[in-house]
XYZ file of C-alpha atoms in Angstrom:
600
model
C -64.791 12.075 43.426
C -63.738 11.273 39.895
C -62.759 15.213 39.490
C -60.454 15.206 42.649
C -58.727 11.860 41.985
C -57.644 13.751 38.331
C -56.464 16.762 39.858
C -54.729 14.895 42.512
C -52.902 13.112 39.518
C -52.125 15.973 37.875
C -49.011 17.267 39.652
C -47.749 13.868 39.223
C -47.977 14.392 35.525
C -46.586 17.672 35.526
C -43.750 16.452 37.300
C -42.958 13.665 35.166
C -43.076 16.012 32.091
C -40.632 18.053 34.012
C -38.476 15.125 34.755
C -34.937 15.596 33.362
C -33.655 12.830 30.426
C -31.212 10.882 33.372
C -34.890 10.268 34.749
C -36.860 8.685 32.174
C -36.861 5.190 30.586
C -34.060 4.066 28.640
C -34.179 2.077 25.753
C -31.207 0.422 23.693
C -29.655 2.558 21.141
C -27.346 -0.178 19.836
C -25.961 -3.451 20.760
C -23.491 -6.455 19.645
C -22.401 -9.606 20.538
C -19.201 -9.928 21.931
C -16.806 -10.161 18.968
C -14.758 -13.178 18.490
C -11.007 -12.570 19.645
C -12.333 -10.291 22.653
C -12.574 -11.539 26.543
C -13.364 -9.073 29.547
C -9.913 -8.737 31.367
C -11.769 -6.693 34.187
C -14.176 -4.054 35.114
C -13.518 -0.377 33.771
C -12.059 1.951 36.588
C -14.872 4.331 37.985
C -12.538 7.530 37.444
C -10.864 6.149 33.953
C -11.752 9.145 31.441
C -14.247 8.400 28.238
C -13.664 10.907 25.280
C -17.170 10.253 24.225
C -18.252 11.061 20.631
C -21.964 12.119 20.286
C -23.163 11.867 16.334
C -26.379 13.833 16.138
C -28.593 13.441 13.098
C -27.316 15.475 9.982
C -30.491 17.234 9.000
C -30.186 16.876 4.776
C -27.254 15.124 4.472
C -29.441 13.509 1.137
C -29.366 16.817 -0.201
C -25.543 16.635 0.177
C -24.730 13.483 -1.527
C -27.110 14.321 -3.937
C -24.834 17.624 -4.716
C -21.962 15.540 -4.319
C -23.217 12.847 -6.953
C -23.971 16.064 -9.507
C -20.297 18.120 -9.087
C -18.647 14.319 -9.205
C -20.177 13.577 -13.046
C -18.089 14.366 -15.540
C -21.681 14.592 -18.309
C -23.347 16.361 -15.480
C -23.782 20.632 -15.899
C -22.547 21.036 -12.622
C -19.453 18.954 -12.655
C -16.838 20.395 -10.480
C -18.433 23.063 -8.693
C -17.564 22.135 -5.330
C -19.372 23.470 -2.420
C -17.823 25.567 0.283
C -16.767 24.667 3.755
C -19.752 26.794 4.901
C -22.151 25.226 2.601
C -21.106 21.969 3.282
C -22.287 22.623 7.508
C -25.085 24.119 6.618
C -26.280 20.885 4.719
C -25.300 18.160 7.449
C -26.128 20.665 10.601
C -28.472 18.694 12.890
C -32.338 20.095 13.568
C -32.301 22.832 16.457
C -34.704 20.127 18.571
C -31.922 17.677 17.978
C -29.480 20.135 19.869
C -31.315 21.580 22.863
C -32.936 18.177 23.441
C -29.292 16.465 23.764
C -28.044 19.617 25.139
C -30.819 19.386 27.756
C -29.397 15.607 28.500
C -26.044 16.424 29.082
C -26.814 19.175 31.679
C -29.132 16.892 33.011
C -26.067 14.865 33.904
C -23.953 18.245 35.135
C -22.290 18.556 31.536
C -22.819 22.350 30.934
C -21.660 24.452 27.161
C -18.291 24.762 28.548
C -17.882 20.803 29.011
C -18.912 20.245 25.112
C -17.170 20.465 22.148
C -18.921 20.991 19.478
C -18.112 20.460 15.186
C -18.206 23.366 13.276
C -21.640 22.053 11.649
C -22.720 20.730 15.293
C -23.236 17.553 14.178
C -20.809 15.858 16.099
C -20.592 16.516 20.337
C -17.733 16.072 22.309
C -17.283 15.330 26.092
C -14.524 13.858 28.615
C -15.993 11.946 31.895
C -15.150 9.235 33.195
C -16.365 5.444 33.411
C -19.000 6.265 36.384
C -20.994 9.071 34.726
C -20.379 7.775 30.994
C -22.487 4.604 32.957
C -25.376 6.371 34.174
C -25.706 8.194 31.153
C -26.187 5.701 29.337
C -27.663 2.991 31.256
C -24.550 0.195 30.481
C -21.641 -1.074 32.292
C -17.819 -0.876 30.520
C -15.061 -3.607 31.257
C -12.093 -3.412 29.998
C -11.685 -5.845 27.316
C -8.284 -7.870 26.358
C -7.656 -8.764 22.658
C -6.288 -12.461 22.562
C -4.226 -12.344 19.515
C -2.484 -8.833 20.384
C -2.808 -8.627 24.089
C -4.485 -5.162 23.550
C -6.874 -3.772 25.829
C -9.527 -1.460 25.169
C -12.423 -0.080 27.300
C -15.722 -0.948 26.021
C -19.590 -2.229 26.330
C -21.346 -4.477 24.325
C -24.692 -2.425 24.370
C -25.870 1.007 25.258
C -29.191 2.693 26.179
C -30.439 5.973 25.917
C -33.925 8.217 27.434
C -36.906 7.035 24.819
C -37.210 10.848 23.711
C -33.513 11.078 23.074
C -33.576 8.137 20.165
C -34.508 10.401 17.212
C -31.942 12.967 18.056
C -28.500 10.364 18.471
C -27.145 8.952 15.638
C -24.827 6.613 17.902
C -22.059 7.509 20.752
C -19.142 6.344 20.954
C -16.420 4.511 22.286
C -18.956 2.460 23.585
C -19.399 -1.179 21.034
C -16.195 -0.513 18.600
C -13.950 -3.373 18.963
C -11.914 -2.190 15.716
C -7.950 -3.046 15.770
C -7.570 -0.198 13.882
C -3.718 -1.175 11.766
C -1.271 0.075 9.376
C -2.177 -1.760 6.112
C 1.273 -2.564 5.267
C 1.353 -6.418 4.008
C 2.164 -8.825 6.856
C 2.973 -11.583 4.179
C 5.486 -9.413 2.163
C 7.305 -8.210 5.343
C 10.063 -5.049 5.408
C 13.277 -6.249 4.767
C 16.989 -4.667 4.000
C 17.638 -3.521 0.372
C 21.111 -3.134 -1.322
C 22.653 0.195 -0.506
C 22.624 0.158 -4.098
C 19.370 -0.243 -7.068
C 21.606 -3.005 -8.267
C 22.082 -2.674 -12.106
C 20.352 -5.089 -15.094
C 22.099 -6.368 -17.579
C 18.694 -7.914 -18.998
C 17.420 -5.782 -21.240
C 14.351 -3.436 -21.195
C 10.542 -4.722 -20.937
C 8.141 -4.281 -23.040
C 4.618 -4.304 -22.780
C 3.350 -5.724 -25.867
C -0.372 -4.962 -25.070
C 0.283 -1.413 -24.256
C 3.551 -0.770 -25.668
C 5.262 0.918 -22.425
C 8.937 0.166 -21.889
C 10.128 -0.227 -18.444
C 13.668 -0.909 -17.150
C 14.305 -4.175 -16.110
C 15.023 -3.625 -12.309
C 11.947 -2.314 -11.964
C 10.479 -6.303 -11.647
C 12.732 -5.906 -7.904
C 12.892 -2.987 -7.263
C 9.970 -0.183 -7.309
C 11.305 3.386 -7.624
C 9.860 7.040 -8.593
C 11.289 6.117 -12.094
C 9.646 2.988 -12.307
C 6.548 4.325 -11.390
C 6.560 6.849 -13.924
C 7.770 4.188 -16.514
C 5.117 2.181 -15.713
C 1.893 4.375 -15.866
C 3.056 6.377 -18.777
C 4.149 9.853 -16.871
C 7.587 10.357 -17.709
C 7.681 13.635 -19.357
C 5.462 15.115 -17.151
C 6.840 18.499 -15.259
C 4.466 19.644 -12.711
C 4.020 23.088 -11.247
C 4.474 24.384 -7.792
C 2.467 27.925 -8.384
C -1.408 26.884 -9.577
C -2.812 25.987 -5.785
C -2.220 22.206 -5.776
C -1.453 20.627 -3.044
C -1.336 16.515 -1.465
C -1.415 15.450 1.707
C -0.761 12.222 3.810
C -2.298 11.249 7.057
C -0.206 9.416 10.011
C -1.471 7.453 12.779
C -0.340 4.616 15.462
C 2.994 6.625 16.578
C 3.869 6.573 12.443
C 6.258 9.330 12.113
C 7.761 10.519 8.765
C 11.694 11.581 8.856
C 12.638 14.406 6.921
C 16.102 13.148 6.512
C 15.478 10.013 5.072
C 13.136 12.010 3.058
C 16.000 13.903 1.548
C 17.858 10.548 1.312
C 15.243 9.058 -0.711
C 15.125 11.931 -3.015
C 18.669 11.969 -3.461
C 18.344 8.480 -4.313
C 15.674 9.264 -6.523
C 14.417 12.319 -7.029
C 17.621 14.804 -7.678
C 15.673 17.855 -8.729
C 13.845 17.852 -4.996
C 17.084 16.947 -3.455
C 18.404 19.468 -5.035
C 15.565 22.375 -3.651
C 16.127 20.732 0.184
C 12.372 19.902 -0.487
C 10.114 18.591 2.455
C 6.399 18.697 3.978
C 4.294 20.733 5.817
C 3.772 19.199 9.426
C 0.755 19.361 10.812
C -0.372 17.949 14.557
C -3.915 16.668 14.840
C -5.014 15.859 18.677
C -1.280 16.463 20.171
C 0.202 14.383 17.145
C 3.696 14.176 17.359
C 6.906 14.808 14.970
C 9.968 13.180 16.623
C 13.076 13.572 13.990
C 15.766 11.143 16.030
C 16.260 7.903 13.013
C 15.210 5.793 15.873
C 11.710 7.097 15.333
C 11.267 6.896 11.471
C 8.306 4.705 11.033
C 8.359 2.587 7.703
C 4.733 3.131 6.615
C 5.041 7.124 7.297
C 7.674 6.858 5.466
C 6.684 5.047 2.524
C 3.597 7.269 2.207
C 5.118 9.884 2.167
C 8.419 9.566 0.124
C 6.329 7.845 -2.914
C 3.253 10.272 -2.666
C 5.499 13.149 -2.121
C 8.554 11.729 -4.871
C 5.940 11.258 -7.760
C 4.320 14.456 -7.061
C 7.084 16.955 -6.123
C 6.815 20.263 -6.671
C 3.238 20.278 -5.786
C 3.195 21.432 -1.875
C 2.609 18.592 0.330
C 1.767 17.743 4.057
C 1.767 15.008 6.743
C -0.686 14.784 9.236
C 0.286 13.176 12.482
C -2.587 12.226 14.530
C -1.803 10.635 17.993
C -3.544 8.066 20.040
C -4.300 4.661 19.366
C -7.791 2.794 20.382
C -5.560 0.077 23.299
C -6.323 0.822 26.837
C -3.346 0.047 28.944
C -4.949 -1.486 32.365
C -1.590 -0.712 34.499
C -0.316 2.670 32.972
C -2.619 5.617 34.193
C -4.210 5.960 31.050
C -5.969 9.125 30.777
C -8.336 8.721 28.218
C -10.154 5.889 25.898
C -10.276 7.388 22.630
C -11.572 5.835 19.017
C -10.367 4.953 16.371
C -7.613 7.951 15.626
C -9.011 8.613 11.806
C -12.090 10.452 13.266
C -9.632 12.525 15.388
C -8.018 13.619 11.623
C -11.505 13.819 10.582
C -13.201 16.330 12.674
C -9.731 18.207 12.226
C -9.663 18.358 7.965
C -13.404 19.161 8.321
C -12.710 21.964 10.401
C -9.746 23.008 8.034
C -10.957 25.829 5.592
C -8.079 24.513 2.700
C -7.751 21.008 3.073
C -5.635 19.547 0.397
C -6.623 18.567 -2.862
C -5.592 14.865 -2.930
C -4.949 12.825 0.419
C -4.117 9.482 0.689
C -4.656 7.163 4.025
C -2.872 3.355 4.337
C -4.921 2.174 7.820
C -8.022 0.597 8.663
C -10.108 -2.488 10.137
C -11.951 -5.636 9.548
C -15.458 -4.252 8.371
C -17.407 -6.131 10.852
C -15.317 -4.865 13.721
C -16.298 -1.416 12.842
C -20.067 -0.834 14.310
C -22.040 0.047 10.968
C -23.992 3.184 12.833
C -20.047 4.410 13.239
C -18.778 3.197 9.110
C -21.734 5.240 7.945
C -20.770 8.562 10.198
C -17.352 8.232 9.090
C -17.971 7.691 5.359
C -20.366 10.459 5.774
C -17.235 12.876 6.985
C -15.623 11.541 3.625
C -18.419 12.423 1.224
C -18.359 15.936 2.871
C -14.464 16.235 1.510
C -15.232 14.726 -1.723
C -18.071 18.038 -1.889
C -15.164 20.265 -1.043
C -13.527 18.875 -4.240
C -10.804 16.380 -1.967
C -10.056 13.275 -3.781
C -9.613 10.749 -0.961
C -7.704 7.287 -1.551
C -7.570 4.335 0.944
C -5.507 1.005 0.930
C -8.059 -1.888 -0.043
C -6.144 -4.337 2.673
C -3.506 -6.711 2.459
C -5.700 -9.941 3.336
C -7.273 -10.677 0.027
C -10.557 -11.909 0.280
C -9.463 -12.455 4.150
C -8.955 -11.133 7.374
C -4.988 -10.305 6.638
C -3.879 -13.398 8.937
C -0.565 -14.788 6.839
C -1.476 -18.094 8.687
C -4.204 -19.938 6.166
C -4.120 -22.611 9.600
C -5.596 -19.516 11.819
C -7.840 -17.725 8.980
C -10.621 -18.739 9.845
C -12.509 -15.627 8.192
C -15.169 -16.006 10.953
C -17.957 -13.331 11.357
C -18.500 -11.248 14.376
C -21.930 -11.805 15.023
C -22.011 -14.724 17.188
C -22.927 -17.076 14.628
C -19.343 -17.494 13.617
C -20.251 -18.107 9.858
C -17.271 -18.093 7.267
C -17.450 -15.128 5.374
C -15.078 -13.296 3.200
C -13.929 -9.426 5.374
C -14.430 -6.204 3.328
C -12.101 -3.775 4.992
C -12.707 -0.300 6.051
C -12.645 2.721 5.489
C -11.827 1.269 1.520
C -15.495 -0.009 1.945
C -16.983 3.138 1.905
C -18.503 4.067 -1.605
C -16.863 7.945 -0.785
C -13.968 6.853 -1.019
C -11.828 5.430 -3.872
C -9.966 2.132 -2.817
C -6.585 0.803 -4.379
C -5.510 -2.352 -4.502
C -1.893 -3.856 -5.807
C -0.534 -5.372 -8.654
C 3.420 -6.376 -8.790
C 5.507 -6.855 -11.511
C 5.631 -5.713 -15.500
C 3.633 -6.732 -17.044
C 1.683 -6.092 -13.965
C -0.283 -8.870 -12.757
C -2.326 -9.033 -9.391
C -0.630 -9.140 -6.425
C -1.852 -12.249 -3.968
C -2.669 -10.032 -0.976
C -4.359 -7.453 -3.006
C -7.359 -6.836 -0.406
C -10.861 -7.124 -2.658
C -14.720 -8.014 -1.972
C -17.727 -6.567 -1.294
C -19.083 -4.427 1.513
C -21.717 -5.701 4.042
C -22.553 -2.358 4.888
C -22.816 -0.284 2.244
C -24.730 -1.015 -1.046
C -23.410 -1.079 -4.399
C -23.289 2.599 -5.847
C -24.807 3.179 -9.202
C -21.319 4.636 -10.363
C -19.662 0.817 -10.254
C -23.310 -0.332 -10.782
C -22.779 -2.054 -14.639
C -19.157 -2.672 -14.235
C -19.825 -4.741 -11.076
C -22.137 -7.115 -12.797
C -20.485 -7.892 -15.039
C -18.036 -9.183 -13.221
C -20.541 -11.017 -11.213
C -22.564 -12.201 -14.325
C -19.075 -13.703 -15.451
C -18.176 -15.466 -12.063
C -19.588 -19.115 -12.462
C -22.426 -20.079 -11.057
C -22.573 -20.810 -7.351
C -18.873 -19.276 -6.825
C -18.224 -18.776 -3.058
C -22.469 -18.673 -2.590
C -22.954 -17.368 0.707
C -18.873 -16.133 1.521
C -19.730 -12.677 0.173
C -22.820 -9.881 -0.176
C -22.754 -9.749 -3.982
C -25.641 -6.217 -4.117
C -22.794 -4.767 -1.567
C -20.344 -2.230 -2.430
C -17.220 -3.544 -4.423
C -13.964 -3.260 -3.512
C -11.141 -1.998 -5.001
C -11.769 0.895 -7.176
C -7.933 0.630 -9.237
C -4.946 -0.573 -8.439
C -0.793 0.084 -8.315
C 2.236 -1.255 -8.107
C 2.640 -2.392 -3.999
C 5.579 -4.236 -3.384
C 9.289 -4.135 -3.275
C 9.164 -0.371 -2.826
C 12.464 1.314 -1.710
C 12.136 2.982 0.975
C 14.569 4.910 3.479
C 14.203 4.335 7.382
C 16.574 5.957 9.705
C 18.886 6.334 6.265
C 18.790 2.602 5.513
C 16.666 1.247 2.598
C 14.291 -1.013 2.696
C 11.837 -3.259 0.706
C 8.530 -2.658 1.350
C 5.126 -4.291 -0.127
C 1.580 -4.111 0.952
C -1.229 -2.002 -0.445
C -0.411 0.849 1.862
C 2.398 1.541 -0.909
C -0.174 1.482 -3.761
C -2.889 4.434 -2.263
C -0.022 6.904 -1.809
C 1.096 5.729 -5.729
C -1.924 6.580 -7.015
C -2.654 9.961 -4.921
C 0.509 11.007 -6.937
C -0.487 10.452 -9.979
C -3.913 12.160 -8.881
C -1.926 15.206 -7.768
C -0.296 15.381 -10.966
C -3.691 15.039 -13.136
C -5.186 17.668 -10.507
C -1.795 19.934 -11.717
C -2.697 19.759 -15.420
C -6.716 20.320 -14.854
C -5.388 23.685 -12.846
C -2.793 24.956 -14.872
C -5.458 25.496 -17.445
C -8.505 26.887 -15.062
C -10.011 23.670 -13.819
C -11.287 22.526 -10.640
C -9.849 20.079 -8.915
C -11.486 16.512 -9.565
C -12.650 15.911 -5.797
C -14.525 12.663 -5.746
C -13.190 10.477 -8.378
C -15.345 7.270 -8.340
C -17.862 8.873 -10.911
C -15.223 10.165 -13.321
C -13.285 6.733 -13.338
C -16.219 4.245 -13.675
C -17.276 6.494 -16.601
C -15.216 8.879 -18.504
C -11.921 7.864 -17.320
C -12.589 3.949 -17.348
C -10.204 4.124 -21.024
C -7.415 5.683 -19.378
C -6.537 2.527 -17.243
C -4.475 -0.675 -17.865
C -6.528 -3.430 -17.684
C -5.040 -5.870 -15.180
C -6.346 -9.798 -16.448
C -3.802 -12.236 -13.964
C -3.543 -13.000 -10.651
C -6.006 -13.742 -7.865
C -6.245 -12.832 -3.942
C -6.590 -16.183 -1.978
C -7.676 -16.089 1.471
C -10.289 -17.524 3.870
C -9.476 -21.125 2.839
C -10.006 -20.018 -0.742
C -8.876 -19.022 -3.943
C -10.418 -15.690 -3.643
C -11.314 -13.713 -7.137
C -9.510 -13.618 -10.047
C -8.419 -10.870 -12.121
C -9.990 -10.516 -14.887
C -11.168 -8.341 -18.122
C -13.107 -5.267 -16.707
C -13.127 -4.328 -13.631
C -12.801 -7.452 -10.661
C -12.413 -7.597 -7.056
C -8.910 -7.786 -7.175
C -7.773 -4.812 -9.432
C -10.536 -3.107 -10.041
C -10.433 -1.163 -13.373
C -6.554 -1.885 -13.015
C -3.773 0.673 -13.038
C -3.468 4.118 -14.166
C -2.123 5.169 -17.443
C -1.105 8.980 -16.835
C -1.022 9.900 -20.415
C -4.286 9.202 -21.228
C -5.979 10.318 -17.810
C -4.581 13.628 -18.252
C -6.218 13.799 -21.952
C -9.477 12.499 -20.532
C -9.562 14.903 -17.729
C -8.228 18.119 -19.316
């Protein structure tokens, strides 16, 4: 009796071992409260079309940012031997089980090869289905989700579930809980306005800089030019080379296009020499981005990044990425597709690029917290894979201070997303990311901190042993009890340096403007970093790739020291600036001359 009722079961367990994924318990993958600022506007259309992002585990990615650590250290044997793109995939390719078992899923749910597309290391999947499938798959329901403040929309869930044996081989998926408002970085309290058609002339005479002895030209305290910026951080005499394999780039996003005729009037403004060659970029479309040349288009923040990044660097071959799409759903418009956040588009693209350039500079992001932290660590993972190809990547630090970028203290509320509404200062992203090296603004000369210079600590990422010694100190110095509780003070600090980042001229459909935010100071400082990547070359040296290492370290001499100025926010003072590096400036501002020494 006993023998028959176990072969009679046995079938039964057969077939639930042969069970496809769709079939077998779910459990949730990842979840979150439904941020503050978001309200469900509706239910997602059945048909509407998910461009859904599968991140499977990246097999020895330790092994990578262990490598990436060693080629980064200037006292290490290995520094500078970057890895190759191929070497790179084979360290962050996922486990074989880890591809047929989600490749098993997906044609569980009618999603054959053809359907996927795959990274070139196979650690990233993927698909386009719509709302009804996207549903079953994994277990959730999306609604389509209105931003108050904006009136965006976006189509999202607040939690997602996957089959039990799945769990091991997903990182996350997504769109699914990213409520990022993914923004241009340019300062909201320092708005654009109209310049003179004319750098108007000083009758005051020059400035000098008794602590460092650099003379400057008056204007340059309201106006920020190429000249200026040379002035400033000591690189006036500097000619670099268009033959030795440099090369910068700039990455667009948000409909941001860059105008090559106001690039030519900005360099006969203020570069001749370029002017003078008919100089320009290198275009390049990621995801169907566009490159509209009617003035109407010309976006300001394109065009700031590019005209500064591309002015202080010129000759050295440059390019402009223009990635299209933008995370808002619109309900009424037909819609195709829900996408993320547009800087993963650019960043499955540059990974797949076999020559990337050697210095690249981005001026967007979000509010940490509105960023899932499964989806911060992927992306800052992409990063660290450049920085092992020898890219040196720069990123805005935010123009909210200590805050949440609000210009209205009465609406700052600085309120965390995790539905205990807690004041809490808001790290930014992708500047968060220890991969990547994070600029913040000064203004004047003597420079000074500028009061929206975006500064903190991460809540997601830990503080890397690189910034490890220069970070407490700082901390050790703060008084006791300062803002206990408004910030994570083992997390990450943020910025790395800092530049110039307001009253910037700028051209926009041939007009110039004044610009300030910190999305003027990462392209500043990617120029200079293209111009110390021309001197290391022009004698046989390898790009410098990652730079955190090299400037916490090595380099830390070769910057001004910025010791004024503080950025308020959250119903607070914020930090100060101060000797050393602080959460304001960082290690301060770039003196060319000496960098180039230090690195050559």
């Amino acid at each position: 009796m006993w023998l028959n009722s176990v072969v009679s079961l046995l079938p039964l367990a057969i077939l639930a071992l042969a069970l496809p994924s769709k079939d077998c318990e779910h459990q949730v993958k990842e979840a979150v409260v439904p941020p503050r600022g978001w309200t469900i506007f509706g239910p997602a259309p059945p048909d509407h079309i998910i461009k859904l992002r599968i991140a499977l585990p990246q097999s020895n990615f330790r092994a990578l940012e262990e490598q990436l650590y060693a080629i980064s250290d200037p006292y290490h044997e290995r520094y500078g031997a970057h890895l190759t793109k191929e070497e790179v995939e084979e360290l962050v390719a996922p486990h074989p089980e880890s591809v047929d078992s989600v490749t098993d899923w997906l044609s569980s749910h009618g999603i054959g090869e053809g359907d996927i597309s795959r990274s070139p290391a196979g650690d990233w999947l993927t698909i386009k289905v719509p709302v009804s499938v996207v549903e079953t798959m994994l277990d959730t329901k999306y609604h389509i989700w209105k931003h108050t403040a904006s009136g965006e929309y976006i189509v999202r869930t607040t939690s997602y579930s996957l089959p039990k044996n799945l769990l091991e081989h997903v990182d996350l998926i997504q769109p699914t809980t990213m409520f990022g408002t993914f923004r241009k970085l340019k300062s909201t309290i320092h708005s654009v306005t109209a310049a003179d058609s004319q750098i108007q002339s000083q009758h005051s005479p020059p400035i000098v800089d008794l602590a460092t002895g650099v003379t400057v030209d008056a204007s340059c305290n309201t106006t920020i030019t190429i000249t200026c910026l040379k002035e400033i951080y000591n690189a006036v005499n500097y000619t670099p080379s268009a033959h030795v394999g440099n090369s910068v780039g700039i990455t667009g996003y948000l409909g941001e296009f860059a105008n090559r005729a106001d690039l030519q009037t900005f360099y006969a403004d203020q570069v001749p020499a370029a002017a003078a060659a008919n100089s320009t970029f290198n275009f390049i479309s990621v995801a169907g981005g566009l490159d509209p040349q009617d003035p109407d288009d010309a976006g300001g923040e394109a065009n700031l990044d590019v005209q500064f990044a591309f002015g202080l660097s010129f000759p050295v071959p440059s390019t402009f990425y223009s990635t299209a799409g933008s995370p808002p759903f619109i309900p009424d418009s037909g819609t195709p597709t829900d996408t993320n956040e547009p800087y993963t588009d650019w960043l499955d693209f540059i990974l797949s690029h076999p020559n990337p350039p050697l210095a690249i500079s981005t001026s967007y992001g979000d509010d940490e917290q509105t960023v899932p932290e499964s989806f911060a660590r992927r992306a800052c993972a992409g990063f660290a894979q450049l920085g092992a190809r020898g890219v040196s990547l720069t990123a805005s630090s935010g123009d909210g201070g200590v805050g949440d970028g609000d210009p209205d203290p009465a609406t700052q509320e600085c309120l965390t997303n995790d539905g205990q509404n807690r004041t809490q200062f808001i790290p930014g992203f992708p500047a968060s990311c220890p991969f990547i090296t994070a600029v913040g603004g000064t203004v004047f000369f003597p420079e000074r901190a500028v009061s929206f210079s975006g500064g903190g600590f991460s809540n997601y990422f830990a503080r890397p042993a690189y910034q490890d010694e220069a970070v407490k100190g700082f901390l050790k110095a703060l008084p006791k009890g300062t803002y206990s509780g408004l910030f994570n003070p083992n997390g990450r600090g943020i910025p790395d340096v800092a530049a110039q980042s307001d009253f910037f001229r700028v051209f926009i459909g041939g007009k110039p403007f004044s610009i300030g935010g910190t999305s003027a100071s990462s392209p500043t400082f990617i120029g200079f970093v293209a111009l110390l990547n021309d001197g290391r070359l022009k004698k046989g040296l390898p790009s410098l790739g990652f730079l955190n290492p090299l400037l916490y370290s090595k380099a830390v001499s070769g910057f001004n020291d910025i010791t004024t100025g503080h950025n308020p926010g959250c119903g607070t003072e914020g930090f100060n600036a101060t000797k050393g590096w602080d959460a304001v400036t960082g290690l301060g501002t770039p003196d060319f001359g000496k960098l180039l020494k230090l690195v050559t």
